Tab-separated table of C-alpha atoms and ligand atoms in Angstrom:
chain	number	residue	atom	x	y	z
A	1	MET	CA	20.615	-15.242	21.269
A	2	SER	CA	17.629	-15.055	23.593
A	3	THR	CA	14.624	-12.842	23.978
A	4	ILE	CA	14.986	-11.107	27.312
A	5	CYS	CA	12.409	-9.185	29.298
A	6	VAL	CA	13.875	-6.795	31.870
A	7	LEU	CA	11.333	-5.679	34.466
A	8	GLY	CA	12.140	-2.376	36.178
A	9	LEU	CA	13.966	0.256	34.116
A	10	GLY	CA	15.821	2.027	36.907
A	11	TYR	CA	19.502	2.446	37.735
A	12	VAL	CA	20.140	-1.273	37.333
A	13	GLY	CA	17.467	-2.503	34.930
A	14	LEU	CA	17.959	0.095	32.212
A	15	PRO	CA	21.752	-0.266	31.859
A	16	THR	CA	21.342	-4.064	32.003
A	17	ALA	CA	18.668	-3.992	29.279
A	18	CYS	CA	20.868	-1.779	27.080
A	19	LEU	CA	23.899	-4.007	27.584
A	20	PHE	CA	22.049	-7.202	26.616
A	21	ALA	CA	20.619	-5.405	23.563
A	22	VAL	CA	24.006	-4.257	22.275
A	23	HIS	CA	25.243	-7.819	22.746
A	24	GLY	CA	22.647	-8.937	20.206
A	25	HIS	CA	19.722	-10.098	22.359
A	26	ASP	CA	16.198	-8.874	21.653
A	27	VAL	CA	15.278	-7.026	24.811
A	28	LEU	CA	11.873	-5.902	26.018
A	29	GLY	CA	12.275	-3.296	28.764
A	30	VAL	CA	9.233	-3.110	31.023
A	31	ASP	CA	8.354	-0.520	33.622
A	32	THR	CA	4.981	0.052	35.253
A	33	ALA	CA	5.608	3.843	35.273
A	34	ALA	CA	3.954	4.921	32.015
A	35	ASP	CA	5.702	8.316	32.006
A	36	ARG	CA	9.131	6.661	32.252
A	37	VAL	CA	8.289	4.312	29.374
A	38	ALA	CA	6.944	7.222	27.294
A	39	ALA	CA	10.165	9.176	27.914
A	40	LEU	CA	12.281	6.196	26.851
A	41	GLN	CA	10.141	5.684	23.752
A	42	ARG	CA	10.808	9.347	22.843
A	43	GLY	CA	14.521	8.708	23.343
A	44	ASP	CA	14.770	10.660	26.629
A	45	LEU	CA	16.838	9.122	29.377
A	46	PRO	CA	15.285	9.565	32.841
A	47	LEU	CA	18.587	8.775	34.617
A	48	ASP	CA	21.896	10.560	34.823
A	49	GLU	CA	24.734	8.044	34.627
A	50	PRO	CA	28.036	8.431	32.762
A	51	GLY	CA	27.991	6.634	29.384
A	52	LEU	CA	24.369	5.511	29.621
A	53	GLN	CA	23.057	7.947	26.998
A	54	MET	CA	25.365	6.508	24.336
A	55	LEU	CA	24.635	2.906	25.249
A	56	PHE	CA	20.882	3.592	25.272
A	57	GLN	CA	21.084	5.215	21.843
A	58	ALA	CA	23.075	2.287	20.459
A	59	ALA	CA	20.582	-0.195	21.943
A	60	SER	CA	17.531	1.710	20.653
A	61	THR	CA	18.822	2.412	17.143
A	62	SER	CA	19.837	-1.242	16.701
A	63	GLY	CA	16.123	-2.028	17.085
A	64	ARG	CA	16.969	-4.610	19.749
A	65	LEU	CA	15.590	-2.637	22.712
A	66	THR	CA	11.930	-1.742	22.996
A	67	CYS	CA	10.203	-0.376	26.078
A	68	ARG	CA	6.640	-1.037	27.222
A	69	THR	CA	4.521	-1.162	30.348
A	70	GLU	CA	3.546	-4.844	29.988
A	71	PRO	CA	5.710	-7.974	29.740
A	72	ALA	CA	5.362	-10.557	26.959
A	73	ALA	CA	6.526	-14.108	26.284
A	74	CYS	CA	10.343	-14.270	26.367
A	75	ASP	CA	13.094	-16.841	27.027
A	76	VAL	CA	14.564	-14.933	29.976
A	77	TYR	CA	13.092	-12.576	32.585
A	78	ILE	CA	15.309	-10.319	34.663
A	79	LEU	CA	13.612	-8.686	37.653
A	80	ALA	CA	15.311	-5.428	38.616
A	81	VAL	CA	12.443	-3.839	40.524
A	82	PRO	CA	12.719	-1.730	43.689
A	83	THR	CA	12.877	-3.523	47.050
A	84	PRO	CA	12.429	-0.699	49.573
A	85	ILE	CA	11.892	-0.952	53.295
A	86	GLY	CA	8.717	0.217	54.994
A	87	LEU	CA	8.428	2.718	57.831
A	88	ASP	CA	8.989	-0.149	60.283
A	89	ASN	CA	12.276	-1.036	58.486
A	90	ARG	CA	10.708	-4.277	57.256
A	91	PRO	CA	11.476	-5.269	53.630
A	92	ASP	CA	8.713	-4.414	51.176
A	93	LEU	CA	8.706	-7.097	48.480
A	94	SER	CA	5.483	-5.963	46.815
A	95	HIS	CA	7.256	-5.002	43.567
A	96	VAL	CA	8.942	-8.426	43.323
A	97	ARG	CA	5.586	-10.070	43.919
A	98	ALA	CA	3.857	-7.876	41.314
A	99	ALA	CA	6.604	-8.492	38.719
A	100	ALA	CA	6.429	-12.269	39.288
A	101	GLU	CA	2.654	-12.191	38.920
A	102	ALA	CA	2.964	-10.136	35.724
A	103	ILE	CA	5.306	-12.635	34.052
A	104	ARG	CA	3.592	-15.805	35.292
A	105	PRO	CA	1.036	-16.019	32.433
A	106	HIS	CA	3.851	-15.691	29.870
A	107	LEU	CA	6.211	-18.361	31.214
A	108	ARG	CA	6.959	-21.242	28.843
A	109	PRO	CA	8.862	-24.453	29.622
A	110	GLY	CA	12.591	-23.702	29.670
A	111	ALA	CA	12.153	-20.119	30.889
A	112	LEU	CA	14.918	-18.589	32.996
A	113	VAL	CA	13.884	-16.057	35.676
A	114	ILE	CA	16.581	-14.017	37.400
A	115	LEU	CA	16.027	-11.779	40.401
A	116	GLU	CA	18.638	-8.989	40.420
A	117	SER	CA	16.900	-6.852	43.047
A	118	THR	CA	18.475	-6.947	46.497
A	119	CYS	CA	16.276	-8.952	48.849
A	120	PRO	CA	16.224	-10.753	52.188
A	121	PRO	CA	18.026	-14.126	52.011
A	122	GLY	CA	15.559	-16.845	51.034
A	123	THR	CA	13.384	-14.722	48.723
A	124	THR	CA	14.261	-16.500	45.456
A	125	ALA	CA	14.034	-20.047	46.767
A	126	THR	CA	10.777	-19.478	48.636
A	127	LEU	CA	8.672	-16.457	47.614
A	128	LEU	CA	9.662	-16.424	43.935
A	129	ARG	CA	9.541	-20.201	43.624
A	130	ASP	CA	6.089	-20.360	45.244
A	131	LEU	CA	4.796	-17.656	42.907
A	132	LEU	CA	6.171	-19.145	39.672
A	133	GLU	CA	6.264	-22.930	40.005
A	134	SER	CA	3.191	-24.754	38.693
A	135	ASP	CA	2.090	-28.203	37.527
A	136	ALA	CA	3.551	-27.377	34.126
A	137	LEU	CA	6.748	-25.733	35.368
A	138	THR	CA	9.132	-27.497	37.756
A	139	VAL	CA	12.118	-25.577	39.088
A	140	GLY	CA	15.399	-27.089	37.885
A	141	GLU	CA	13.692	-29.036	35.083
A	142	THR	CA	11.395	-26.792	33.066
A	143	LEU	CA	11.769	-23.506	34.961
A	144	PHE	CA	15.106	-22.032	36.003
A	145	LEU	CA	15.314	-19.560	38.901
A	146	ALA	CA	18.367	-17.660	40.096
A	147	HIS	CA	19.467	-14.658	42.111
A	148	CYS	CA	22.233	-12.637	40.447
A	149	PRO	CA	22.735	-9.510	42.505
A	150	GLU	CA	23.912	-6.333	40.863
A	151	ARG	CA	26.989	-4.892	42.567
A	152	VAL	CA	27.567	-1.738	40.556
A	153	LEU	CA	28.539	1.597	42.041
A	154	PRO	CA	26.388	4.575	40.978
A	155	GLY	CA	28.594	6.853	38.886
A	156	ARG	CA	30.467	3.801	37.517
A	157	ILE	CA	27.562	1.552	36.609
A	158	LEU	CA	28.508	0.777	33.009
A	159	THR	CA	32.146	0.046	33.797
A	160	GLU	CA	31.280	-2.124	36.789
A	161	LEU	CA	28.444	-4.019	35.045
A	162	VAL	CA	31.083	-5.446	32.731
A	163	ALA	CA	34.229	-5.472	34.874
A	164	ASN	CA	32.945	-6.701	38.261
A	165	ASP	CA	32.827	-10.341	39.285
A	166	ARG	CA	29.267	-11.701	39.347
A	167	VAL	CA	27.779	-14.006	41.939
A	168	VAL	CA	25.208	-16.252	40.289
A	169	GLY	CA	23.053	-18.293	42.651
A	170	GLY	CA	20.544	-20.823	41.311
A	171	VAL	CA	17.784	-22.566	43.204
A	172	THR	CA	19.276	-25.791	41.755
A	173	PRO	CA	22.672	-26.405	40.054
A	174	ALA	CA	20.934	-26.470	36.656
A	175	CYS	CA	19.478	-23.016	37.412
A	176	THR	CA	22.957	-21.710	38.314
A	177	GLN	CA	24.366	-23.043	35.065
A	178	ARG	CA	21.631	-21.484	32.906
A	179	ALA	CA	22.069	-18.086	34.570
A	180	ALA	CA	25.879	-18.233	34.370
A	181	GLU	CA	25.665	-18.976	30.623
A	182	LEU	CA	23.540	-15.867	30.124
A	183	TYR	CA	25.950	-13.473	31.867
A	184	ALA	CA	29.263	-15.038	30.723
A	185	PRO	CA	29.509	-13.313	27.304
A	186	LEU	CA	28.861	-9.859	28.878
A	187	VAL	CA	31.005	-10.019	31.969
A	188	GLU	CA	34.771	-9.622	31.999
A	189	GLY	CA	35.000	-10.361	35.745
A	190	ARG	CA	34.708	-13.912	37.076
A	191	ILE	CA	31.365	-15.603	37.494
A	192	HIS	CA	31.000	-17.364	40.827
A	193	GLY	CA	28.292	-20.009	40.900
A	194	THR	CA	26.510	-20.731	44.190
A	195	THR	CA	23.022	-21.177	45.632
A	196	ALA	CA	20.322	-18.511	45.471
A	197	THR	CA	20.219	-17.994	49.238
A	198	ILE	CA	23.998	-17.699	49.484
A	199	ALA	CA	24.002	-15.142	46.628
A	200	GLU	CA	21.317	-13.106	48.431
A	201	THR	CA	23.284	-13.192	51.665
A	202	VAL	CA	26.517	-12.223	49.894
A	203	LYS	CA	24.860	-9.153	48.410
A	204	VAL	CA	23.395	-7.853	51.640
A	205	ILE	CA	26.480	-8.546	53.746
A	206	GLU	CA	28.626	-6.565	51.269
A	207	ASN	CA	26.575	-3.445	51.857
A	208	THR	CA	26.173	-4.203	55.564
A	209	TYR	CA	29.951	-4.510	55.876
A	210	ARG	CA	30.228	-1.030	54.431
A	211	ASP	CA	27.455	0.414	56.601
A	212	VAL	CA	28.944	-0.977	59.818
A	213	ASN	CA	32.404	0.297	58.878
A	214	ILE	CA	31.078	3.755	57.992
A	215	ALA	CA	29.301	3.782	61.373
A	216	LEU	CA	32.636	3.014	63.028
A	217	ALA	CA	34.309	5.866	61.133
A	218	ASN	CA	31.456	8.196	62.117
A	219	GLU	CA	31.785	7.186	65.755
A	220	LEU	CA	35.510	7.826	65.525
A	221	ALA	CA	34.779	11.306	64.115
A	222	VAL	CA	32.572	12.061	67.123
A	223	ILE	CA	35.314	10.853	69.482
A	224	CYS	CA	37.906	12.974	67.629
A	225	ASP	CA	35.631	16.033	67.868
A	226	HIS	CA	35.554	15.418	71.606
A	227	LEU	CA	39.351	14.998	71.804
A	228	ASP	CA	39.893	17.842	69.334
A	229	ILE	CA	42.207	15.789	67.138
A	230	PRO	CA	41.820	15.263	63.381
A	231	ALA	CA	39.970	12.039	62.497
A	232	GLY	CA	41.395	12.217	58.977
A	233	GLU	CA	44.930	11.867	60.283
A	234	VAL	CA	43.948	9.091	62.706
A	235	ILE	CA	42.325	7.141	59.859
A	236	ALA	CA	45.192	7.701	57.424
A	237	LEU	CA	47.770	6.527	59.983
A	238	ALA	CA	45.715	3.527	61.146
A	239	ASN	CA	45.203	2.482	57.518
A	240	HIS	CA	48.961	2.029	57.135
A	241	HIS	CA	48.454	-1.157	59.140
A	242	PRO	CA	48.225	-3.994	56.605
A	243	ARG	CA	45.018	-5.411	58.086
A	244	VAL	CA	43.099	-2.210	58.877
A	245	HIS	CA	40.850	-0.410	56.419
A	246	LEU	CA	38.869	2.299	58.185
A	247	HIS	CA	36.203	4.037	56.109
A	248	GLN	CA	35.541	7.789	55.963
A	249	PRO	CA	33.203	9.736	58.249
A	250	GLY	CA	30.519	11.889	56.688
A	251	PRO	CA	27.116	13.495	57.212
A	252	GLY	CA	25.383	10.101	57.062
A	253	VAL	CA	24.729	7.252	54.670
A	254	GLY	CA	22.505	7.861	51.673
A	255	GLY	CA	21.648	6.283	48.341
A	256	HIS	CA	19.343	3.397	47.759
A	257	CYS	CA	21.519	0.529	48.967
A	258	ILE	CA	23.751	0.836	51.967
A	259	ALA	CA	21.221	2.421	54.314
A	260	ILE	CA	18.606	-0.176	53.348
A	261	ASP	CA	20.271	-3.539	52.783
A	262	PRO	CA	21.297	-4.089	56.432
A	263	TRP	CA	17.593	-4.228	57.259
A	264	PHE	CA	17.236	-7.207	54.890
A	265	LEU	CA	19.693	-9.116	57.057
A	266	ALA	CA	18.165	-7.851	60.286
A	267	ALA	CA	14.741	-8.998	59.058
A	268	VAL	CA	15.970	-12.594	58.843
A	269	HIS	CA	16.817	-12.702	62.556
A	270	PRO	CA	15.983	-9.416	64.359
A	271	ALA	CA	17.045	-10.614	67.816
A	272	ALA	CA	20.498	-11.676	66.593
A	273	THR	CA	21.487	-8.451	64.829
A	274	PRO	CA	22.118	-5.739	67.461
A	275	LEU	CA	25.398	-4.687	65.815
A	276	ILE	CA	23.813	-4.182	62.400
A	277	GLN	CA	20.900	-2.238	63.898
A	278	MET	CA	23.175	-0.100	66.046
A	279	ALA	CA	25.319	0.809	63.033
A	280	ARG	CA	22.182	1.982	61.250
A	281	ALA	CA	21.256	4.111	64.237
A	282	ARG	CA	24.757	5.650	64.420
A	283	ASN	CA	24.690	6.565	60.721
A	284	ASP	CA	21.153	7.944	61.000
A	285	MET	CA	22.307	10.253	63.819
A	286	MET	CA	24.953	11.889	61.650
A	287	PRO	CA	22.924	14.552	59.764
A	288	ARG	CA	21.714	16.062	63.033
A	289	TYR	CA	25.194	15.825	64.538
A	290	VAL	CA	26.772	17.559	61.526
A	291	ALA	CA	24.159	20.334	61.561
A	292	ASP	CA	24.710	20.883	65.304
A	293	GLN	CA	28.493	20.920	64.893
A	294	ALA	CA	28.314	23.321	61.951
A	295	MET	CA	25.996	25.707	63.833
A	296	ALA	CA	28.195	25.596	66.950
A	297	PHE	CA	31.219	26.372	64.780
A	298	ILE	CA	29.447	29.243	63.007
A	299	ASP	CA	28.347	30.487	66.431
A	300	GLN	CA	26.034	33.217	65.220
A	301	GLY	CA	22.272	33.794	65.354
A	302	HIS	CA	20.502	33.335	61.979
A	303	PRO	CA	23.627	32.987	59.800
A	304	THR	CA	23.477	32.841	56.015
A	305	VAL	CA	24.927	29.464	55.084
A	306	ALA	CA	26.015	28.302	51.633
A	307	VAL	CA	25.630	24.514	51.446
A	308	LEU	CA	27.795	22.952	48.741
A	309	GLY	CA	26.705	19.491	47.577
A	310	ILE	CA	23.251	18.000	48.095
A	311	SER	CA	23.676	14.591	46.383
A	312	TYR	CA	24.084	11.493	48.548
A	313	LYS	CA	27.810	11.278	47.820
A	314	GLY	CA	30.504	12.965	45.748
A	315	ASN	CA	30.486	13.077	41.941
A	316	VAL	CA	26.954	11.759	41.423
A	317	ALA	CA	23.770	13.685	40.628
A	318	ASP	CA	21.592	11.370	42.700
A	319	THR	CA	19.832	12.797	45.770
A	320	ARG	CA	17.972	9.616	46.803
A	321	GLU	CA	18.015	9.321	50.603
A	322	SER	CA	20.729	11.972	50.660
A	323	PRO	CA	21.772	12.778	54.238
A	324	ALA	CA	22.583	16.294	52.990
A	325	LEU	CA	18.828	16.945	52.676
A	326	ASP	CA	18.422	16.170	56.374
A	327	VAL	CA	21.374	18.379	57.283
A	328	VAL	CA	19.813	21.277	55.336
A	329	GLY	CA	16.509	20.778	57.171
A	330	ASP	CA	18.296	20.743	60.534
A	331	LEU	CA	20.310	23.883	59.671
A	332	MET	CA	17.089	25.681	58.725
A	333	ARG	CA	15.365	24.574	61.923
A	334	ALA	CA	18.368	25.890	63.864
A	335	GLY	CA	17.749	29.340	62.356
A	336	ALA	CA	20.131	29.414	59.376
A	337	ASP	CA	19.199	31.019	56.068
A	338	VAL	CA	20.405	28.222	53.784
A	339	ARG	CA	21.266	28.476	50.094
A	340	VAL	CA	22.083	25.223	48.359
A	341	HIS	CA	24.414	24.793	45.415
A	342	ASP	CA	25.209	21.522	43.658
A	343	PRO	CA	26.810	21.643	40.212
A	344	LEU	CA	25.613	18.095	39.364
A	345	VAL	CA	22.048	18.050	40.663
A	346	GLU	CA	19.357	19.516	38.402
A	347	GLY	CA	16.671	19.947	41.017
A	348	VAL	CA	15.255	18.703	44.292
A	349	PRO	CA	11.491	18.839	44.897
A	350	GLY	CA	10.699	21.567	47.431
A	351	LEU	CA	14.293	22.818	47.721
A	352	PRO	CA	15.462	25.642	45.459
A	353	LEU	CA	19.051	25.304	44.225
A	354	THR	CA	21.201	28.278	43.279
A	355	ASP	CA	24.406	28.792	41.333
A	356	LEU	CA	27.656	29.124	43.243
A	357	ASP	CA	27.807	32.921	43.110
A	358	ALA	CA	24.294	33.328	44.495
A	359	ALA	CA	25.002	30.773	47.223
A	360	ILE	CA	28.144	32.441	48.547
A	361	ALA	CA	27.182	36.120	48.110
A	362	ASP	CA	27.375	37.698	51.595
A	363	ALA	CA	27.316	34.243	53.221
A	364	ASP	CA	28.535	33.833	56.790
A	365	ALA	CA	29.797	30.299	56.212
A	366	ILE	CA	30.132	27.452	53.735
A	367	VAL	CA	29.124	23.924	54.693
A	368	ILE	CA	30.364	21.148	52.365
A	369	LEU	CA	28.117	18.076	52.374
A	370	ALA	CA	29.137	16.187	49.186
A	371	ASP	CA	32.739	15.854	48.063
A	372	HIS	CA	32.381	16.681	44.383
A	373	ARG	CA	35.723	16.914	42.586
A	374	SER	CA	34.890	20.429	41.368
A	375	PHE	CA	34.831	21.750	44.956
A	376	ARG	CA	38.530	20.911	45.272
A	377	ASP	CA	39.239	23.321	42.394
A	378	LEU	CA	37.419	26.269	43.980
A	379	ASP	CA	39.602	29.338	44.462
A	380	PRO	CA	39.260	30.191	48.179
A	381	GLN	CA	40.381	33.789	47.581
A	382	ARG	CA	37.630	34.364	45.025
A	383	VAL	CA	35.045	32.565	47.175
A	384	GLY	CA	36.089	34.454	50.315
A	385	ALA	CA	35.894	37.821	48.547
A	386	ALA	CA	32.179	37.253	47.888
A	387	MET	CA	31.351	36.230	51.468
A	388	ARG	CA	30.558	38.280	54.559
A	389	ARG	CA	32.705	36.044	56.774
A	390	ARG	CA	35.300	33.449	55.813
A	391	ARG	CA	34.212	30.268	57.543
A	392	LEU	CA	34.100	26.726	56.178
A	393	TYR	CA	32.694	23.573	57.780
A	394	ASP	CA	33.761	20.512	55.788
A	395	ALA	CA	31.735	17.389	56.600
A	396	ARG	CA	33.564	15.331	53.958
A	397	GLN	CA	37.251	15.959	54.571
A	398	SER	CA	37.230	17.184	50.981
A	399	VAL	CA	39.122	20.472	50.607
A	400	ASP	CA	42.779	21.355	51.105
A	401	LEU	CA	42.780	22.743	54.619
A	402	ALA	CA	46.035	24.737	54.296
A	403	LEU	CA	44.890	26.383	51.068
A	404	TRP	CA	41.646	27.653	52.602
A	405	GLN	CA	43.377	28.724	55.806
A	406	ALA	CA	45.947	30.642	53.752
A	407	ALA	CA	43.019	32.509	52.183
A	408	GLY	CA	41.932	33.641	55.642
A	409	PHE	CA	39.257	30.989	56.218
A	410	ASP	CA	38.445	29.657	59.636
A	411	VAL	CA	38.023	25.952	58.789
A	412	ARG	CA	36.552	23.102	60.772
A	413	ARG	CA	36.195	19.525	59.655
A	414	LEU	CA	33.875	16.792	60.858
A	415	GLY	CA	36.208	14.865	63.111
A	416	GLY	CA	37.904	17.495	65.178
A	417	HIS	CA	40.149	19.627	63.072
A	418	HIS	CA	40.303	23.344	63.847
A	419	GLY	CA	41.405	25.890	61.306
B	501	LIG	N1	30.017	6.856	52.685
B	501	LIG	C1	30.646	7.373	53.819
B	501	LIG	N2	31.901	6.960	54.118
B	501	LIG	C2	32.581	6.063	53.344
B	501	LIG	C3	31.941	5.541	52.203
B	501	LIG	C4	30.656	5.948	51.901
B	501	LIG	O1	30.068	8.187	54.556
B	501	LIG	O2	33.728	5.748	53.674
B	501	LIG	C5	28.630	7.250	52.372
B	501	LIG	C6	28.499	7.936	51.012
B	501	LIG	O3	28.786	9.293	51.099
B	501	LIG	C7	27.043	7.628	50.686
B	501	LIG	C8	26.822	6.242	51.274
B	501	LIG	O4	27.853	6.071	52.233
B	501	LIG	O5	26.162	8.549	51.320
B	501	LIG	C9	26.868	5.115	50.260
B	501	LIG	O6	27.869	5.346	49.283
B	501	LIG	P1	28.792	4.186	48.665
B	501	LIG	O7	29.672	4.786	47.647
B	501	LIG	O8	29.462	3.436	49.759
B	501	LIG	O9	27.758	3.151	48.050
B	501	LIG	P2	26.540	3.231	46.974
B	501	LIG	O10	25.253	3.183	47.743
B	501	LIG	O11	26.722	4.319	45.998
B	501	LIG	O12	26.756	1.801	46.223
B	501	LIG	C10	26.844	0.605	47.019
B	501	LIG	C11	28.060	-0.198	46.545
B	501	LIG	N3	28.341	-1.275	47.517
B	501	LIG	C12	29.589	-1.455	47.999
B	501	LIG	O13	30.524	-0.758	47.728
B	501	LIG	C13	29.743	-2.628	48.935
B	501	LIG	C14	27.780	-0.800	45.179
B	501	LIG	O14	28.830	-1.668	44.772
B	501	LIG	C15	26.456	-1.589	45.219
B	501	LIG	O15	26.145	-2.141	43.937
B	501	LIG	C16	25.365	-0.608	45.589
B	501	LIG	O16	25.647	-0.118	46.901
B	501	LIG	C17	24.038	-1.348	45.550
B	501	LIG	O17	23.281	-1.179	44.572
B	501	LIG	O18	23.798	-2.195	46.422
């Protein structure tokens, strides 16, 4: 068993730290946010992710997980720090740099350093190597460096951490082998060894693939609105083709991955990536488009609108980069009195949330922005009885159209479907 220092106790770092601890490693979890560390030391979990509370408790009570704000000497360092983009859409690697500088004084010969954070291809083999290699530490001989991207889906992190295949890319073959040996006992999926730069490129193209395909689905929704045909039916029928897999349209792309990672690829060669950049632009246009479509459908000055779902996607409590926040802002600017209800989200700074009854009381319309499972179970008769007018704009193709129409609702979906 090794001593492992995990830097960055967020959505990836904290579950990873807990998992290594319950597998018998001594884990030091490090985060520069003192309040987050203090909460963890008290036993409070700052993240909402199914199963994490239990795993964290098991890791803490075993005595194998401790949390602090400073790293210490360990056998393995896993960097799971944020890699945001700046206002100019350029990657901001300052947290990777700071984490590398923080561990540098503690590195001993034989240390393994793994970057899990998503980054522009080349980061591990150049930036990280330059920061950590020294006269005493030679990469591939006395210092082992690898990129092992996380590929877990928020809402399913614990399942996917174990079940998913892992791509493990070392700066040298010896680095790949050391990193693969660390993950092998934890991972039920296959471990695919490769180079660090290939692993980085694999990670960002996975999310770029999704972003470009969502952009295509969103463009199709706009076309279907224009043709007044249902995009949902077009997509379902096209997807019967064995080599077609169209994604779903929606109010935009949120979360901390898919809207950001394409910029890591674009940064490598800006002039050669018009498709990737155009897909980003298409997805970024969607909140405004959805707000405009919803207001045109409601067709009333200063309507009272009940927004259902403010998280960045269905069945998660996470509102990071949620396109629903932009839609709400656009609805308000267009003159709507907006009440927001989300059964999973506890709060959003600067945006009051209400319960369902308060949101729909005397409302002129409902706008669905996140496809939470619980919305499918709503009773349209009961909901309609509380409203002033029975109108529903569904930006997620999430509710049973016929059911709501039977309850007297005028329904419109993103992608051209009239009720
Ligand atoms: N969305 C659509 N239409 C779709 C699919 C998604 O509009 O057909 C929207 C969602 O509503 C959401 C956004 O895209 O706003 C992103 O959601 P997501 O479920 O596609 O992805 P994330 O950001 O929750 O997680 C992704 C995953 N990547 C892939 O599926 C390729 C996950 O496996 C990665 O680990 C994660 O990014 C990450 O950390 O990179």
